[in-house]
Amino acid sequence: MLHYKAEEEFQSDSMVAIKTICDYRNEEIHDHDFVEIVYIIEGASRHIINGEEFSVKAGDLLFINYGCTHAFTLEDKFVAYNLMIRVDYFTKNMIKDDNLFYMLTLTSFEKIQHELNDKSPLVSFDYSERDDIYSLFKNIETELNDNELGKSLILDSYINIILCKIFRKILVKDSDKDLLIPQDILDYINAHFNEKISLNDLSQRCFYNPAYFSRLFKKAFNMSFTDYIMDIRLKHCCELLRNSDYTIDKIIEECGFSDRNTFYERFKNKYGCTPSEYRNT
C-alpha cells in the first residue's frame, strides 16, 4: 500500500496544498498523514474509504481524514479539486473559542477526528450551492499561486468557510429541503434539466397534488419550480463557458433553452454580464 506524506506533497513548511485532478487514471489504495478534501467538479467515480464504497459525482465532496485508507476508480473523465491540509493546521489555526469547533464542544483535533469517523465522509452540494463551493477552492488555488500580501489570513478565511460548510452537512441533521422534496426527484431534475420537465409529471412521481408540490418546492428552495430549473440551466451554461470551447448557440442548445432572447435576458439578470463577457473574465 502506498503512503503519502505531507513532507512530499507540501511545499517547504506550507500548511495547505491544493491540486486539480484531471485524469482517467485510477488510484490504488493508499493512506496519508494529512487531511484530504476532494471536491468533484466533473465526471463520476467510485471511492473506497476504510473499506466502504462511495459513488460520487459533480457537486459531491469527500472529507478524508488522516490515516484513512483510500482508493478510487474512475467511471468517466474526472475533474476534481484536491485540498490537502496538515493536521497541525487544525490545532494552530482552527481551535478558537469563537468558531465552529467551540460551538460543537470539540476542543482538539483528536476529538474532531473521533466525531467525524462516526459519520459519512461524503457530503453533497446542490446546484444552488455549487458555484460558491467551486469559487472557494478556486480562490484557495489562486492565493497559493500568487503569494500576495495577507495570503495566510485569506487562506484561513476560505478554509474556515469550507470546513464549516462541510461540518454543517456532516454533523448537523438536515431538517429542511431534503425532507420536503424526495432525493430521487432532485436527481431526476439534475439529470434531465435540459429537457422539457413538467411540474405535473414530477408531482405525480411523488404522488403530490401539483399545487401542493409547487408550494413545497418554494418552501424548500425559496424559488419557484420554473426558476429552479432555469437556475440549473444557467449554472450548467457557466460550466460549459468555463470548461468547453462550444459556441454560445451550442451551449444554449445543450442547456435546454428554446428561446435565445430569454437565455440572454436571464443570463444578464443573474450574472450582470453577457455569456461572452463571462467566458473572457
PDB file of C-alpha atoms in Angstrom, residues 18-215:
ATOM      1  CA  ILE A  18      -4.141  22.136  -3.495  1.00  0.00           C
ATOM      2  CA  LYS A  19      -4.070  20.448  -6.871  1.00  0.00           C
ATOM      3  CA  THR A  20      -6.506  19.716  -9.667  1.00  0.00           C
ATOM      4  CA  ILE A  21      -7.171  16.093 -10.531  1.00  0.00           C
ATOM      5  CA  CYS A  22      -7.956  15.817 -14.234  1.00  0.00           C
ATOM      6  CA  ASP A  23      -7.367  12.293 -15.352  1.00  0.00           C
ATOM      7  CA  TYR A  24      -8.609   8.921 -16.483  1.00  0.00           C
ATOM      8  CA  ARG A  25      -6.155   7.225 -14.122  1.00  0.00           C
ATOM      9  CA  ASN A  26      -7.372   5.087 -11.220  1.00  0.00           C
ATOM     10  CA  GLU A  27      -5.691   5.479  -7.839  1.00  0.00           C
ATOM     11  CA  GLU A  28      -4.666   2.362  -5.944  1.00  0.00           C
ATOM     12  CA  ILE A  29      -5.210   2.029  -2.216  1.00  0.00           C
ATOM     13  CA  HIS A  30      -3.152   4.391  -0.075  1.00  0.00           C
ATOM     14  CA  ASP A  31      -3.173   6.435   3.106  1.00  0.00           C
ATOM     15  CA  HIS A  32      -1.731   9.813   4.086  1.00  0.00           C
ATOM     16  CA  ASP A  33      -0.692  11.720   7.192  1.00  0.00           C
ATOM     17  CA  PHE A  34      -2.752  14.800   6.302  1.00  0.00           C
ATOM     18  CA  VAL A  35      -6.422  15.610   5.798  1.00  0.00           C
ATOM     19  CA  GLU A  36      -7.654  15.447   2.208  1.00  0.00           C
ATOM     20  CA  ILE A  37     -10.777  17.199   0.905  1.00  0.00           C
ATOM     21  CA  VAL A  38     -11.841  16.157  -2.591  1.00  0.00           C
ATOM     22  CA  TYR A  39     -14.479  18.257  -4.375  1.00  0.00           C
ATOM     23  CA  ILE A  40     -15.776  16.768  -7.634  1.00  0.00           C
ATOM     24  CA  ILE A  41     -16.263  19.279 -10.450  1.00  0.00           C
ATOM     25  CA  GLU A  42     -16.991  16.937 -13.346  1.00  0.00           C
ATOM     26  CA  GLY A  43     -17.434  13.239 -14.007  1.00  0.00           C
ATOM     27  CA  ALA A  44     -18.115  10.320 -11.688  1.00  0.00           C
ATOM     28  CA  SER A  45     -16.049   7.821  -9.726  1.00  0.00           C
ATOM     29  CA  ARG A  46     -16.187   5.188  -7.018  1.00  0.00           C
ATOM     30  CA  HIS A  47     -14.124   5.846  -3.890  1.00  0.00           C
ATOM     31  CA  ILE A  48     -13.317   3.262  -1.243  1.00  0.00           C
ATOM     32  CA  ILE A  49     -12.571   4.800   2.148  1.00  0.00           C
ATOM     33  CA  ASN A  50     -11.679   2.464   5.011  1.00  0.00           C
ATOM     34  CA  GLY A  51     -13.240  -0.404   3.055  1.00  0.00           C
ATOM     35  CA  GLU A  52     -16.564   1.359   2.399  1.00  0.00           C
ATOM     36  CA  GLU A  53     -17.502   2.287  -1.167  1.00  0.00           C
ATOM     37  CA  PHE A  54     -18.976   5.657  -2.162  1.00  0.00           C
ATOM     38  CA  SER A  55     -20.202   6.648  -5.632  1.00  0.00           C
ATOM     39  CA  VAL A  56     -19.582  10.329  -6.277  1.00  0.00           C
ATOM     40  CA  LYS A  57     -20.462  12.818  -8.993  1.00  0.00           C
ATOM     41  CA  ALA A  58     -20.210  16.552  -9.678  1.00  0.00           C
ATOM     42  CA  GLY A  59     -21.152  18.560  -6.584  1.00  0.00           C
ATOM     43  CA  ASP A  60     -20.078  15.845  -4.136  1.00  0.00           C
ATOM     44  CA  LEU A  61     -17.285  16.326  -1.615  1.00  0.00           C
ATOM     45  CA  LEU A  62     -15.273  13.761   0.361  1.00  0.00           C
ATOM     46  CA  PHE A  63     -13.658  14.599   3.710  1.00  0.00           C
ATOM     47  CA  ILE A  64     -10.885  12.015   4.028  1.00  0.00           C
ATOM     48  CA  ASN A  65      -9.309  12.068   7.466  1.00  0.00           C
ATOM     49  CA  TYR A  66      -5.625  11.382   8.020  1.00  0.00           C
ATOM     50  CA  GLY A  67      -4.781   7.723   8.443  1.00  0.00           C
ATOM     51  CA  CYS A  68      -7.781   6.567   6.399  1.00  0.00           C
ATOM     52  CA  THR A  69      -7.181   4.081   3.598  1.00  0.00           C
ATOM     53  CA  HIS A  70      -8.417   5.370   0.252  1.00  0.00           C
ATOM     54  CA  ALA A  71      -8.631   4.302  -3.397  1.00  0.00           C
ATOM     55  CA  PHE A  72     -10.769   5.293  -6.349  1.00  0.00           C
ATOM     56  CA  THR A  73     -11.881   4.023  -9.739  1.00  0.00           C
ATOM     57  CA  LEU A  74     -12.949   6.454 -12.448  1.00  0.00           C
ATOM     58  CA  GLU A  75     -16.125   5.902 -14.434  1.00  0.00           C
ATOM     59  CA  ASP A  76     -15.730   8.881 -16.757  1.00  0.00           C
ATOM     60  CA  LYS A  77     -13.416  11.823 -17.326  1.00  0.00           C
ATOM     61  CA  PHE A  78     -12.858  13.037 -13.792  1.00  0.00           C
ATOM     62  CA  VAL A  79     -12.118  16.600 -12.690  1.00  0.00           C
ATOM     63  CA  ALA A  80     -11.798  17.494  -9.024  1.00  0.00           C
ATOM     64  CA  TYR A  81     -10.029  19.776  -6.588  1.00  0.00           C
ATOM     65  CA  ASN A  82      -7.872  18.026  -4.009  1.00  0.00           C
ATOM     66  CA  LEU A  83      -7.304  20.244  -0.967  1.00  0.00           C
ATOM     67  CA  MET A  84      -4.677  18.877   1.445  1.00  0.00           C
ATOM     68  CA  ILE A  85      -4.304  20.216   4.987  1.00  0.00           C
ATOM     69  CA  ARG A  86      -1.731  19.289   7.614  1.00  0.00           C
ATOM     70  CA  VAL A  87      -3.199  18.054  10.889  1.00  0.00           C
ATOM     71  CA  ASP A  88      -1.206  20.718  12.767  1.00  0.00           C
ATOM     72  CA  TYR A  89      -3.161  23.377  10.879  1.00  0.00           C
ATOM     73  CA  PHE A  90      -6.325  22.480  12.768  1.00  0.00           C
ATOM     74  CA  THR A  91      -4.689  22.779  16.160  1.00  0.00           C
ATOM     75  CA  LYS A  92      -2.867  26.035  15.414  1.00  0.00           C
ATOM     76  CA  ASN A  93      -5.441  27.817  13.277  1.00  0.00           C
ATOM     77  CA  MET A  94      -8.887  26.370  13.826  1.00  0.00           C
ATOM     78  CA  ILE A  95      -9.391  25.663  17.533  1.00  0.00           C
ATOM     79  CA  LYS A  96     -10.640  29.009  18.814  1.00  0.00           C
ATOM     80  CA  ASP A  97     -13.356  29.946  21.241  1.00  0.00           C
ATOM     81  CA  ASP A  98     -15.445  31.766  18.670  1.00  0.00           C
ATOM     82  CA  ASN A  99     -15.535  29.229  15.863  1.00  0.00           C
ATOM     83  CA  LEU A 100     -17.468  26.133  14.897  1.00  0.00           C
ATOM     84  CA  PHE A 101     -15.394  23.699  16.936  1.00  0.00           C
ATOM     85  CA  TYR A 102     -16.096  25.549  20.164  1.00  0.00           C
ATOM     86  CA  MET A 103     -19.804  25.508  19.424  1.00  0.00           C
ATOM     87  CA  LEU A 104     -19.574  21.757  18.963  1.00  0.00           C
ATOM     88  CA  THR A 105     -17.594  21.458  22.232  1.00  0.00           C
ATOM     89  CA  LEU A 106     -14.752  19.858  20.327  1.00  0.00           C
ATOM     90  CA  THR A 107     -11.527  21.140  21.855  1.00  0.00           C
ATOM     91  CA  SER A 108      -8.880  19.174  19.975  1.00  0.00           C
ATOM     92  CA  PHE A 109      -8.471  17.653  16.561  1.00  0.00           C
ATOM     93  CA  GLU A 110      -8.416  14.183  18.098  1.00  0.00           C
ATOM     94  CA  LYS A 111     -11.979  14.765  19.302  1.00  0.00           C
ATOM     95  CA  ILE A 112     -12.965  16.149  15.922  1.00  0.00           C
ATOM     96  CA  GLN A 113     -11.467  13.048  14.322  1.00  0.00           C
ATOM     97  CA  HIS A 114     -13.409  10.740  16.619  1.00  0.00           C
ATOM     98  CA  GLU A 115     -16.648  12.598  15.852  1.00  0.00           C
ATOM     99  CA  LEU A 116     -16.068  12.594  12.095  1.00  0.00           C
ATOM    100  CA  ASN A 117     -15.111   8.932  11.932  1.00  0.00           C
ATOM    101  CA  ASP A 118     -18.630   8.053  13.099  1.00  0.00           C
ATOM    102  CA  LYS A 119     -20.124   9.992  10.172  1.00  0.00           C
ATOM    103  CA  SER A 120     -20.178   9.510   6.416  1.00  0.00           C
ATOM    104  CA  PRO A 121     -17.234  11.270   4.724  1.00  0.00           C
ATOM    105  CA  LEU A 122     -19.464  12.128   1.747  1.00  0.00           C
ATOM    106  CA  VAL A 123     -21.479  15.328   1.522  1.00  0.00           C
ATOM    107  CA  SER A 124     -23.399  16.632  -1.483  1.00  0.00           C
ATOM    108  CA  PHE A 125     -23.973  20.237  -2.511  1.00  0.00           C
ATOM    109  CA  ASP A 126     -26.990  21.041  -4.653  1.00  0.00           C
ATOM    110  CA  TYR A 127     -26.987  23.378  -7.646  1.00  0.00           C
ATOM    111  CA  SER A 128     -27.759  26.424  -5.520  1.00  0.00           C
ATOM    112  CA  GLU A 129     -24.514  25.838  -3.542  1.00  0.00           C
ATOM    113  CA  ARG A 130     -22.030  24.587  -6.141  1.00  0.00           C
ATOM    114  CA  ASP A 131     -20.883  27.918  -7.565  1.00  0.00           C
ATOM    115  CA  ASP A 132     -19.954  29.119  -4.077  1.00  0.00           C
ATOM    116  CA  ILE A 133     -18.079  25.910  -3.228  1.00  0.00           C
ATOM    117  CA  TYR A 134     -16.218  25.907  -6.549  1.00  0.00           C
ATOM    118  CA  SER A 135     -15.219  29.555  -6.033  1.00  0.00           C
ATOM    119  CA  LEU A 136     -13.800  28.813  -2.580  1.00  0.00           C
ATOM    120  CA  PHE A 137     -11.486  26.110  -3.940  1.00  0.00           C
ATOM    121  CA  LYS A 138     -10.551  28.265  -6.931  1.00  0.00           C
ATOM    122  CA  ASN A 139      -9.724  31.192  -4.644  1.00  0.00           C
ATOM    123  CA  ILE A 140      -7.515  28.983  -2.466  1.00  0.00           C
ATOM    124  CA  GLU A 141      -5.660  27.854  -5.580  1.00  0.00           C
ATOM    125  CA  THR A 142      -5.174  31.488  -6.642  1.00  0.00           C
ATOM    126  CA  GLU A 143      -3.911  32.595  -3.224  1.00  0.00           C
ATOM    127  CA  LEU A 144      -1.416  29.738  -3.033  1.00  0.00           C
ATOM    128  CA  ASN A 145      -0.080  30.531  -6.500  1.00  0.00           C
ATOM    129  CA  ASP A 146       0.043  34.338  -6.247  1.00  0.00           C
ATOM    130  CA  ASN A 147       1.710  34.727  -2.840  1.00  0.00           C
ATOM    131  CA  GLU A 148       0.234  38.195  -2.262  1.00  0.00           C
ATOM    132  CA  LEU A 149       0.121  40.274   0.915  1.00  0.00           C
ATOM    133  CA  GLY A 150      -2.218  38.795   3.543  1.00  0.00           C
ATOM    134  CA  LYS A 151      -2.071  35.349   1.954  1.00  0.00           C
ATOM    135  CA  SER A 152      -2.270  33.389   5.228  1.00  0.00           C
ATOM    136  CA  LEU A 153      -5.203  35.387   6.582  1.00  0.00           C
ATOM    137  CA  ILE A 154      -7.195  34.998   3.370  1.00  0.00           C
ATOM    138  CA  LEU A 155      -6.417  31.278   3.141  1.00  0.00           C
ATOM    139  CA  ASP A 156      -7.579  30.806   6.732  1.00  0.00           C
ATOM    140  CA  SER A 157     -10.855  32.532   5.891  1.00  0.00           C
ATOM    141  CA  TYR A 158     -11.557  30.409   2.813  1.00  0.00           C
ATOM    142  CA  ILE A 159     -10.659  27.169   4.583  1.00  0.00           C
ATOM    143  CA  ASN A 160     -12.796  28.118   7.586  1.00  0.00           C
ATOM    144  CA  ILE A 161     -15.783  28.616   5.298  1.00  0.00           C
ATOM    145  CA  ILE A 162     -15.241  25.296   3.502  1.00  0.00           C
ATOM    146  CA  LEU A 163     -14.859  23.379   6.770  1.00  0.00           C
ATOM    147  CA  CYS A 164     -17.921  24.996   8.306  1.00  0.00           C
ATOM    148  CA  LYS A 165     -19.987  24.108   5.251  1.00  0.00           C
ATOM    149  CA  ILE A 166     -18.696  20.522   5.389  1.00  0.00           C
ATOM    150  CA  PHE A 167     -19.335  20.129   9.104  1.00  0.00           C
ATOM    151  CA  ARG A 168     -22.811  21.617   8.776  1.00  0.00           C
ATOM    152  CA  LYS A 169     -23.576  18.796   6.365  1.00  0.00           C
ATOM    153  CA  ILE A 170     -21.786  16.063   8.333  1.00  0.00           C
ATOM    154  CA  LEU A 171     -22.623  16.957  11.917  1.00  0.00           C
ATOM    155  CA  VAL A 172     -25.993  18.669  11.721  1.00  0.00           C
ATOM    156  CA  LYS A 173     -29.098  16.695  10.829  1.00  0.00           C
ATOM    157  CA  ASP A 174     -30.960  18.065   7.822  1.00  0.00           C
ATOM    158  CA  SER A 175     -34.485  19.164   8.607  1.00  0.00           C
ATOM    159  CA  ASP A 176     -35.488  21.171   5.573  1.00  0.00           C
ATOM    160  CA  LYS A 177     -35.393  20.644   1.834  1.00  0.00           C
ATOM    161  CA  ASP A 178     -34.112  17.053   1.758  1.00  0.00           C
ATOM    162  CA  LEU A 179     -37.200  16.021   3.719  1.00  0.00           C
ATOM    163  CA  LEU A 180     -39.529  18.143   1.602  1.00  0.00           C
ATOM    164  CA  ILE A 181     -38.511  17.061  -1.899  1.00  0.00           C
ATOM    165  CA  PRO A 182     -37.555  13.379  -2.387  1.00  0.00           C
ATOM    166  CA  GLN A 183     -33.930  12.925  -3.425  1.00  0.00           C
ATOM    167  CA  ASP A 184     -34.845  10.810  -6.451  1.00  0.00           C
ATOM    168  CA  ILE A 185     -36.897  13.744  -7.765  1.00  0.00           C
ATOM    169  CA  LEU A 186     -33.938  16.110  -7.364  1.00  0.00           C
ATOM    170  CA  ASP A 187     -31.675  13.559  -9.050  1.00  0.00           C
ATOM    171  CA  TYR A 188     -34.141  13.260 -11.926  1.00  0.00           C
ATOM    172  CA  ILE A 189     -34.261  17.041 -12.370  1.00  0.00           C
ATOM    173  CA  ASN A 190     -30.462  17.321 -12.316  1.00  0.00           C
ATOM    174  CA  ALA A 191     -30.174  14.560 -14.932  1.00  0.00           C
ATOM    175  CA  HIS A 192     -32.880  15.955 -17.251  1.00  0.00           C
ATOM    176  CA  PHE A 193     -32.680  19.711 -16.712  1.00  0.00           C
ATOM    177  CA  ASN A 194     -32.055  20.326 -20.421  1.00  0.00           C
ATOM    178  CA  GLU A 195     -35.289  18.574 -21.395  1.00  0.00           C
ATOM    179  CA  LYS A 196     -38.872  19.732 -21.051  1.00  0.00           C
ATOM    180  CA  ILE A 197     -39.771  18.926 -17.443  1.00  0.00           C
ATOM    181  CA  SER A 198     -43.364  19.320 -16.297  1.00  0.00           C
ATOM    182  CA  LEU A 199     -44.303  20.152 -12.733  1.00  0.00           C
ATOM    183  CA  ASN A 200     -47.388  17.977 -13.159  1.00  0.00           C
ATOM    184  CA  ASP A 201     -45.314  14.958 -14.225  1.00  0.00           C
ATOM    185  CA  LEU A 202     -42.915  15.372 -11.307  1.00  0.00           C
ATOM    186  CA  SER A 203     -45.702  15.797  -8.767  1.00  0.00           C
ATOM    187  CA  GLN A 204     -47.233  12.536  -9.996  1.00  0.00           C
ATOM    188  CA  ARG A 205     -43.902  10.795  -9.481  1.00  0.00           C
ATOM    189  CA  CYS A 206     -44.069  11.528  -5.754  1.00  0.00           C
ATOM    190  CA  PHE A 207     -47.889  11.389  -5.508  1.00  0.00           C
ATOM    191  CA  TYR A 208     -48.380  15.063  -4.664  1.00  0.00           C
ATOM    192  CA  ASN A 209     -51.061  17.433  -5.833  1.00  0.00           C
ATOM    193  CA  PRO A 210     -49.319  19.804  -8.321  1.00  0.00           C
ATOM    194  CA  ALA A 211     -50.281  22.931  -6.400  1.00  0.00           C
ATOM    195  CA  TYR A 212     -49.051  21.414  -3.122  1.00  0.00           C
ATOM    196  CA  PHE A 213     -45.857  20.214  -4.803  1.00  0.00           C
ATOM    197  CA  SER A 214     -45.275  23.733  -6.118  1.00  0.00           C
ATOM    198  CA  ARG A 215     -45.618  25.172  -2.603  1.00  0.00           C
TER     199      ARG A 215
END
